[in-house]
Tab-separated table of C-alpha atoms in Angstrom:
chain	number	residue	atom	x	y	z
R	240	MET	CA	17.718	14.325	6.716
R	241	LYS	CA	19.766	11.276	8.829
R	242	GLU	CA	19.483	7.770	6.489
R	243	PHE	CA	18.243	5.463	8.154
R	244	LYS	CA	19.282	1.305	7.451
R	245	LEU	CA	18.973	-2.118	9.068
R	246	SER	CA	21.423	-5.210	8.089
R	247	ALA	CA	20.104	-8.182	6.613
R	248	ASP	CA	20.463	-9.848	9.477
R	249	GLU	CA	18.329	-7.184	11.257
R	250	ILE	CA	15.732	-7.508	8.390
R	251	ALA	CA	15.373	-10.701	8.210
R	252	GLN	CA	15.424	-11.198	12.659
R	253	ILE	CA	12.200	-8.536	12.100
R	254	LEU	CA	10.730	-11.391	9.379
R	255	HIS	CA	10.956	-13.496	12.055
R	256	HIS	CA	9.479	-12.049	14.051
R	257	VAL	CA	6.685	-11.444	12.288
R	258	ASP	CA	6.132	-14.482	11.355
R	259	ALA	CA	5.632	-15.651	15.330
R	260	THR	CA	3.450	-12.661	15.580
R	261	ALA	CA	1.242	-14.065	13.460
R	262	PRO	CA	-0.926	-16.104	15.408
R	263	SER	CA	-1.620	-13.995	18.185
R	264	THR	CA	-2.726	-10.793	15.519
R	265	TYR	CA	-4.128	-9.968	12.738
R	266	VAL	CA	-4.309	-7.610	9.911
R	267	SER	CA	-7.806	-6.070	8.152
R	268	ILE	CA	-7.374	-4.567	4.211
R	269	VAL	CA	-11.258	-2.580	3.448
R	270	GLY	CA	-10.671	-1.584	-0.065
R	271	SER	CA	-9.959	-3.415	-3.601
R	272	MET	CA	-9.339	-6.144	-5.985
R	273	ASN	CA	-9.047	-5.774	-9.421
R	274	ALA	CA	-8.600	-7.529	-12.598
R	275	ASP	CA	-5.290	-6.333	-13.800
R	276	HIS	CA	-4.850	-6.683	-17.378
R	277	VAL	CA	-1.163	-6.110	-18.695
R	278	VAL	CA	0.354	-5.230	-21.519
R	279	GLU	CA	4.224	-4.579	-22.300
R	280	VAL	CA	5.301	-1.074	-24.693
R	281	GLU	CA	8.734	-0.558	-25.811
R	282	ALA	CA	7.875	2.969	-24.674
R	283	MET	CA	4.474	4.343	-23.512
R	284	PRO	CA	2.527	5.749	-26.690
R	285	LYS	CA	1.258	9.533	-27.043
R	286	ALA	CA	-2.020	11.085	-27.215
R	287	GLY	CA	-4.073	10.029	-30.203
R	288	GLU	CA	-1.462	7.590	-30.899
R	289	THR	CA	-1.894	3.771	-31.461
R	290	ILE	CA	1.273	1.430	-30.685
R	291	ILE	CA	1.846	-2.403	-31.017
R	292	GLY	CA	2.362	-4.233	-27.753
R	293	GLY	CA	3.890	-8.087	-26.380
R	294	PRO	CA	0.771	-10.210	-25.508
R	295	MET	CA	-2.510	-9.633	-22.810
R	296	ALA	CA	-1.518	-10.977	-19.617
R	297	ILE	CA	-3.772	-11.008	-16.769
R	298	HIS	CA	-3.049	-10.660	-13.050
R	299	PRO	CA	-4.726	-10.620	-9.469
R	300	GLY	CA	-4.111	-7.676	-8.260
R	301	GLY	CA	-6.093	-4.081	-6.753
R	302	LYS	CA	-4.339	-2.303	-4.367
R	303	SER	CA	-6.189	-3.818	-1.028
R	304	ALA	CA	-5.475	-7.006	-2.721
R	305	ASN	CA	-2.112	-6.335	-4.013
R	306	GLN	CA	-1.609	-4.878	0.283
R	307	ALA	CA	-3.174	-8.249	2.085
R	308	SER	CA	-1.700	-10.883	-0.240
R	309	SER	CA	1.980	-8.602	0.321
R	310	CYS	CA	1.089	-8.867	4.048
R	311	ALA	CA	0.643	-12.604	3.840
R	312	HIS	CA	3.432	-13.725	1.979
R	313	LEU	CA	5.403	-12.830	5.305
R	314	HIS	CA	3.023	-15.169	7.058
R	315	MET	CA	0.824	-12.009	8.608
R	316	HIS	CA	-2.577	-13.212	9.638
R	317	THR	CA	-5.241	-10.622	6.711
R	318	HIS	CA	-8.761	-10.546	6.109
R	319	MET	CA	-9.390	-8.795	3.317
R	320	LEU	CA	-13.410	-7.551	3.094
R	321	GLY	CA	-14.607	-6.190	0.337
R	322	ALA	CA	-16.553	-6.604	-2.807
R	323	VAL	CA	-16.178	-8.646	-6.113
R	324	GLY	CA	-18.369	-9.480	-9.143
R	325	ALA	CA	-20.983	-11.909	-10.944
R	326	ASP	CA	-17.913	-13.255	-12.978
R	327	ALA	CA	-15.237	-15.370	-13.915
R	328	ASN	CA	-12.241	-12.362	-12.560
R	329	ALA	CA	-14.445	-12.619	-8.492
R	330	ASP	CA	-13.394	-16.958	-8.874
R	331	PHE	CA	-10.126	-15.455	-10.265
R	332	LEU	CA	-9.215	-12.532	-7.604
R	333	LEU	CA	-10.036	-15.377	-4.643
R	334	GLN	CA	-8.097	-17.676	-5.415
R	335	ALA	CA	-4.621	-15.737	-6.056
R	336	LEU	CA	-5.691	-13.923	-2.462
R	337	SER	CA	-7.350	-17.252	-0.491
R	338	LYS	CA	-3.562	-19.454	-1.930
R	339	VAL	CA	-1.610	-17.440	-0.231
R	340	GLY	CA	-3.769	-17.014	3.158
R	341	VAL	CA	-5.664	-14.201	2.932
R	342	ASP	CA	-8.248	-14.861	4.760
R	343	ILE	CA	-11.642	-13.448	2.130
R	344	TYR	CA	-14.840	-14.482	4.663
R	345	GLY	CA	-15.006	-10.678	4.625
R	346	ILE	CA	-15.293	-10.588	0.784
R	347	GLU	CA	-18.916	-10.034	-0.592
R	348	HIS	CA	-20.532	-10.753	-4.415
R	349	VAL	CA	-22.657	-8.584	-5.891
R	350	ASP	CA	-24.171	-8.700	-9.434
R	351	GLY	CA	-21.931	-7.069	-12.256
R	352	PRO	CA	-18.471	-6.932	-12.865
R	353	THR	CA	-15.652	-7.635	-10.715
R	354	GLY	CA	-13.380	-4.632	-10.773
R	355	SER	CA	-10.515	-4.508	-13.471
R	356	THR	CA	-7.770	-2.552	-14.266
R	357	ILE	CA	-5.201	-1.807	-17.843
R	358	ILE	CA	-1.556	-1.471	-17.211
R	359	VAL	CA	0.476	-0.743	-19.327
R	360	VAL	CA	4.309	-1.526	-18.965
R	361	ASP	CA	7.138	0.077	-20.943
R	362	ARG	CA	10.573	-1.494	-21.372
R	363	SER	CA	12.486	0.518	-18.250
R	364	GLY	CA	9.956	-1.043	-16.396
R	365	GLU	CA	7.389	2.182	-15.452
R	366	ASN	CA	3.813	2.168	-15.601
R	367	PHE	CA	0.415	3.291	-16.365
R	368	ILE	CA	-2.765	2.405	-14.933
R	369	VAL	CA	-6.277	2.750	-15.396
R	370	VAL	CA	-9.003	1.682	-12.812
R	371	SER	CA	-12.456	0.135	-13.610
R	372	SER	CA	-13.767	0.754	-10.313
R	373	GLY	CA	-16.713	-2.205	-10.829
R	374	ALA	CA	-17.557	-4.287	-7.473
R	375	ASN	CA	-15.128	-2.451	-5.785
R	376	GLY	CA	-17.172	1.088	-6.174
R	377	ARG	CA	-20.812	-1.205	-4.512
R	378	ILE	CA	-19.768	-2.069	-0.504
R	379	ASP	CA	-20.741	1.091	1.438
R	380	THR	CA	-21.103	1.949	5.466
R	381	ASP	CA	-23.725	-1.261	5.284
R	382	PHE	CA	-20.825	-3.593	4.647
R	383	VAL	CA	-18.929	-2.036	7.016
R	384	GLN	CA	-21.100	-2.019	9.835
R	385	ARG	CA	-21.330	-6.079	8.601
R	386	HIS	CA	-18.205	-6.225	9.415
R	387	HIS	CA	-17.228	-4.520	12.318
R	388	SER	CA	-16.276	-6.849	14.422
R	389	VAL	CA	-13.371	-7.708	11.598
R	390	ILE	CA	-11.675	-4.554	12.213
R	391	ALA	CA	-12.326	-4.362	15.875
R	392	GLN	CA	-10.409	-7.254	16.746
R	393	SER	CA	-7.797	-6.875	14.157
R	394	LYS	CA	-4.811	-4.522	15.041
R	395	ILE	CA	-4.278	-2.237	12.132
R	396	LEU	CA	-6.471	-1.875	9.581
R	397	GLY	CA	-5.205	-0.656	5.588
R	398	LEU	CA	-7.025	0.873	4.245
R	399	CYS	CA	-6.843	3.074	0.254
R	400	LEU	CA	-8.917	5.816	-2.398
R	401	GLU	CA	-9.955	2.561	-4.261
R	402	ALA	CA	-12.241	2.503	-1.762
R	403	PRO	CA	-15.059	5.005	-1.390
R	404	ARG	CA	-15.132	7.858	0.943
R	405	ASP	CA	-17.382	7.468	2.860
R	406	VAL	CA	-16.636	3.074	3.335
R	407	VAL	CA	-12.807	4.332	4.481
R	408	GLN	CA	-14.104	7.089	6.945
R	409	GLU	CA	-16.765	4.707	8.624
R	410	SER	CA	-13.747	1.877	8.709
R	411	ALA	CA	-11.843	3.954	10.553
R	412	ARG	CA	-14.664	5.715	13.018
R	413	ILE	CA	-15.167	1.637	14.400
R	414	ALA	CA	-10.944	0.817	14.526
R	415	HIS	CA	-10.930	3.991	16.540
R	416	GLU	CA	-13.366	4.341	18.875
R	417	VAL	CA	-11.477	0.725	19.825
R	418	GLY	CA	-8.226	1.616	19.211
R	419	THR	CA	-6.684	0.054	16.046
R	420	THR	CA	-3.640	1.394	13.931
R	421	VAL	CA	-5.321	3.270	10.936
R	422	VAL	CA	-2.754	3.718	8.115
R	423	LEU	CA	-4.522	5.019	5.439
R	424	ASN	CA	-2.550	4.882	1.477
R	425	ILE	CA	-3.901	8.242	0.443
R	426	SER	CA	-3.738	6.927	-3.449
R	427	PRO	CA	-5.757	7.678	-5.986
R	428	MET	CA	-5.956	11.536	-5.103
R	429	PRO	CA	-9.298	12.550	-4.860
R	430	ASP	CA	-9.925	15.495	-7.850
R	431	ASP	CA	-12.286	17.101	-5.082
R	432	ALA	CA	-9.304	17.032	-2.620
R	433	ASP	CA	-9.629	20.702	-0.963
R	434	LYS	CA	-9.226	21.768	2.580
R	435	THR	CA	-12.540	19.621	3.923
R	436	ALA	CA	-11.741	16.598	1.991
R	437	LYS	CA	-7.722	16.096	3.256
R	438	GLN	CA	-9.530	17.161	6.988
R	439	SER	CA	-11.491	14.636	6.609
R	440	LEU	CA	-9.371	11.748	5.133
R	441	ALA	CA	-6.655	12.888	7.599
R	442	ASP	CA	-8.825	12.918	10.386
R	443	ALA	CA	-9.667	8.580	9.560
R	444	ALA	CA	-5.462	8.546	9.225
R	445	ASP	CA	-3.165	7.434	12.082
R	446	ILE	CA	-0.487	7.103	9.337
R	447	ALA	CA	-0.211	8.191	5.877
R	448	ILE	CA	1.625	6.926	3.060
R	449	MET	CA	2.046	8.206	-0.765
R	450	ASN	CA	4.443	9.386	-3.394
R	451	GLU	CA	6.163	11.981	-4.253
R	452	HIS	CA	3.550	12.574	-6.803
R	453	GLU	CA	0.982	12.285	-4.582
R	454	THR	CA	3.095	14.145	-2.224
R	455	ALA	CA	3.096	16.959	-4.905
R	456	GLN	CA	-0.372	16.530	-5.046
R	457	TRP	CA	-2.110	17.137	-1.659
R	458	LEU	CA	0.138	20.255	-1.175
R	459	SER	CA	0.067	22.163	-4.659
R	460	LEU	CA	3.630	21.920	-4.780
R	461	ASP	CA	5.258	23.675	-8.257
R	462	SER	CA	7.723	19.997	-8.166
R	463	GLU	CA	7.621	15.917	-6.529
R	464	PRO	CA	9.602	15.988	-3.382
R	465	THR	CA	13.319	14.488	-3.736
R	466	THR	CA	15.892	13.645	-0.894
R	467	GLU	CA	17.045	16.415	-1.779
R	468	SER	CA	14.701	18.845	-1.049
R	469	ASP	CA	13.397	21.084	2.348
R	470	TRP	CA	11.772	18.069	4.237
R	471	GLN	CA	11.135	20.313	7.547
R	472	ALA	CA	9.111	22.525	5.107
R	473	ILE	CA	7.348	19.630	3.686
R	474	ASP	CA	6.847	18.147	6.898
R	475	ALA	CA	5.167	21.378	8.556
R	476	GLN	CA	2.652	21.807	5.538
R	477	LEU	CA	2.012	18.141	5.911
R	478	ALA	CA	1.327	19.328	10.149
R	479	ALA	CA	-0.306	22.067	8.412
R	480	THR	CA	-3.228	19.795	6.701
R	481	GLY	CA	-3.068	17.558	9.804
R	482	LEU	CA	-0.807	14.574	8.738
R	483	GLN	CA	1.000	14.055	12.210
R	484	ARG	CA	2.817	10.206	11.070
R	485	VAL	CA	3.380	10.267	7.119
R	486	VAL	CA	5.205	7.791	5.195
R	487	VAL	CA	6.843	9.811	1.718
R	488	THR	CA	7.472	6.323	-1.116
R	489	LEU	CA	10.786	7.968	-3.578
R	490	GLY	CA	10.399	4.860	-6.383
R	491	ALA	CA	14.600	4.289	-6.717
R	492	ALA	CA	15.450	6.462	-4.416
R	493	GLY	CA	13.497	5.079	-1.544
R	494	ALA	CA	11.084	6.680	1.347
R	495	VAL	CA	10.774	9.826	4.385
R	496	VAL	CA	9.682	8.299	6.972
R	497	LEU	CA	7.958	11.915	9.432
R	498	ASP	CA	7.641	9.913	12.294
R	499	ASP	CA	8.170	11.639	16.625
R	500	ASP	CA	8.956	7.831	17.148
R	501	ASN	CA	11.899	7.656	14.835
R	502	HIS	CA	14.287	6.578	18.058
R	503	ALA	CA	16.010	4.236	16.851
R	504	GLN	CA	18.793	7.141	15.403
R	505	SER	CA	17.713	9.549	18.037
R	506	ALA	CA	15.510	10.916	20.567
R	507	SER	CA	14.624	13.561	19.227
R	508	LEU	CA	15.193	12.250	15.191
R	509	ARG	CA	11.709	13.311	13.331
R	510	ILE	CA	12.672	13.373	9.466
R	511	VAL	CA	14.739	9.629	8.138
R	512	HIS	CA	15.925	8.883	5.061
R	513	VAL	CA	15.373	5.456	3.997
R	514	PRO	CA	16.745	3.982	0.154
R	515	ALA	CA	15.728	2.053	-1.664
R	516	PHE	CA	17.651	-1.291	-2.205
R	517	THR	CA	19.492	-1.349	-5.703
R	518	VAL	CA	17.180	-3.449	-8.489
R	519	LYS	CA	17.035	-4.034	-12.262
R	520	PRO	CA	13.141	-3.621	-12.471
R	521	VAL	CA	11.629	-6.169	-15.218
R	522	ASP	CA	7.917	-4.492	-13.952
R	523	THR	CA	7.184	-1.599	-10.868
R	524	THR	CA	3.303	-2.693	-10.747
R	525	GLY	CA	1.628	-2.865	-7.597
R	526	ALA	CA	5.843	-2.313	-6.242
R	527	GLY	CA	3.870	0.345	-3.519
R	528	ASP	CA	1.632	-2.208	-2.773
R	529	ALA	CA	4.036	-4.468	-2.110
R	530	PHE	CA	5.784	-1.494	0.527
R	531	MET	CA	2.393	-0.453	2.080
R	532	GLY	CA	1.242	-4.479	2.804
R	533	SER	CA	5.026	-5.172	4.576
R	534	MET	CA	5.170	-2.531	6.194
R	535	LEU	CA	1.512	-3.280	7.626
R	536	ALA	CA	2.948	-6.620	8.979
R	537	CYS	CA	6.221	-4.981	10.279
R	538	LEU	CA	3.584	-2.348	11.961
R	539	ALA	CA	1.419	-5.340	14.066
R	540	SER	CA	4.109	-7.248	14.500
R	541	GLY	CA	5.072	-4.072	17.161
R	542	ASN	CA	7.967	-2.394	15.558
R	543	ALA	CA	8.649	1.389	14.887
R	544	LEU	CA	7.655	2.773	11.610
R	545	ALA	CA	10.350	3.388	10.397
R	546	SER	CA	12.296	-0.250	11.344
R	547	SER	CA	9.018	-1.383	9.215
R	548	CYS	CA	9.682	0.654	6.028
R	549	ALA	CA	13.045	-0.732	6.057
R	550	VAL	CA	11.909	-4.043	5.678
R	551	ALA	CA	9.068	-3.125	3.090
R	552	SER	CA	12.062	-1.458	1.267
R	553	ALA	CA	13.303	-4.371	0.762
R	554	VAL	CA	9.832	-6.469	0.150
R	555	SER	CA	9.722	-3.887	-3.023
R	556	ALA	CA	12.210	-3.734	-4.567
R	557	TYR	CA	12.003	-7.753	-4.761
R	558	SER	CA	8.655	-6.939	-5.672
R	559	THR	CA	10.260	-4.881	-9.442
R	560	LEU	CA	12.081	-8.571	-10.726
R	561	GLY	CA	8.940	-9.827	-11.528
R	562	LYS	CA	5.619	-8.901	-13.205
R	563	GLY	CA	2.743	-7.790	-12.657
R	564	ALA	CA	1.607	-6.820	-9.288
R	565	GLN	CA	0.661	-10.060	-6.835
R	566	SER	CA	2.660	-13.120	-8.622
R	567	SER	CA	6.069	-10.717	-8.343
R	568	TYR	CA	6.172	-11.040	-4.819
R	569	GLY	CA	8.267	-12.930	-2.282
R	570	ASP	CA	7.505	-14.695	0.990
R	571	ALA	CA	10.282	-13.867	4.286
R	572	ALA	CA	12.449	-16.643	2.830
R	573	GLN	CA	12.708	-15.116	-0.464
R	574	ILE	CA	13.648	-11.973	0.700
R	575	ILE	CA	16.094	-12.590	2.784
R	576	ASP	CA	17.308	-14.682	0.069
R	577	PHE	CA	17.761	-11.543	-1.603
R	578	LEU	CA	19.046	-10.046	0.890
R	579	ALA	CA	22.292	-11.992	0.973
């Protein structure tokens, strides 16, 4: 498997191009917004164990909102479509998105609580997350139709599975009618991921992105893939489920890009490894969303998938140096300084 890397100057050039492209194009993201309740612990609790944690902190989160924030941090015009509830968390989340330039006019208010999560982070920066959907589960196909024009006029549509399945499929259908590229984050992995469910999700995705845990679940593998795995076999297995263009993120090991358009190395090259940047993480919460959001911004400005992932690798690494998800994201200038 070939390695695909960009220099700091090449990444800076792409980031400047994203900024220049934004006035004439935009990304739309349909999905989830959550108030993240984060507590730090020395070590993850075992089943049945009670432990003492640090102070509870509340950060703006939700996979889709995180992705929108990451995208907007790079100055790509970004529309967030979703729902918040009738509580203080709604205003908290909307203010956080608006502050970084996300267009929030496609976010509706519904009765009941806003989505929320409980996140436990250990001393190595690893985490586990429990999601309570709240208002996120209240959007439906009628909601999608009300925002048809926003989806149809976007260059790239970002989706994840924290949104109801029918919302994902209807949003993708609208996008495909007009040639908008759909990037589907297959996360969290659905409990009913049988052959039929996988095919419907594959049909929705022009590009799929999932981590090593989700890839193992999707393919029913005995172990999670690593850089040493047989990626030709994994590629063939993913293709057999309908996924042709795929990004598999591997945490500190980077990402593997499966795409016929990896022509930056060779016209015939399909499988490349995008290495991660070596950092000492403080908190990995939202790092995967930082990766996807910045990847969306780069794709919208006309970059190839492998190049977009190389930039996303830098953005994701930077995000692990701060606490929380959106609160740890950097803008283009900060990412360039980080690389220097």
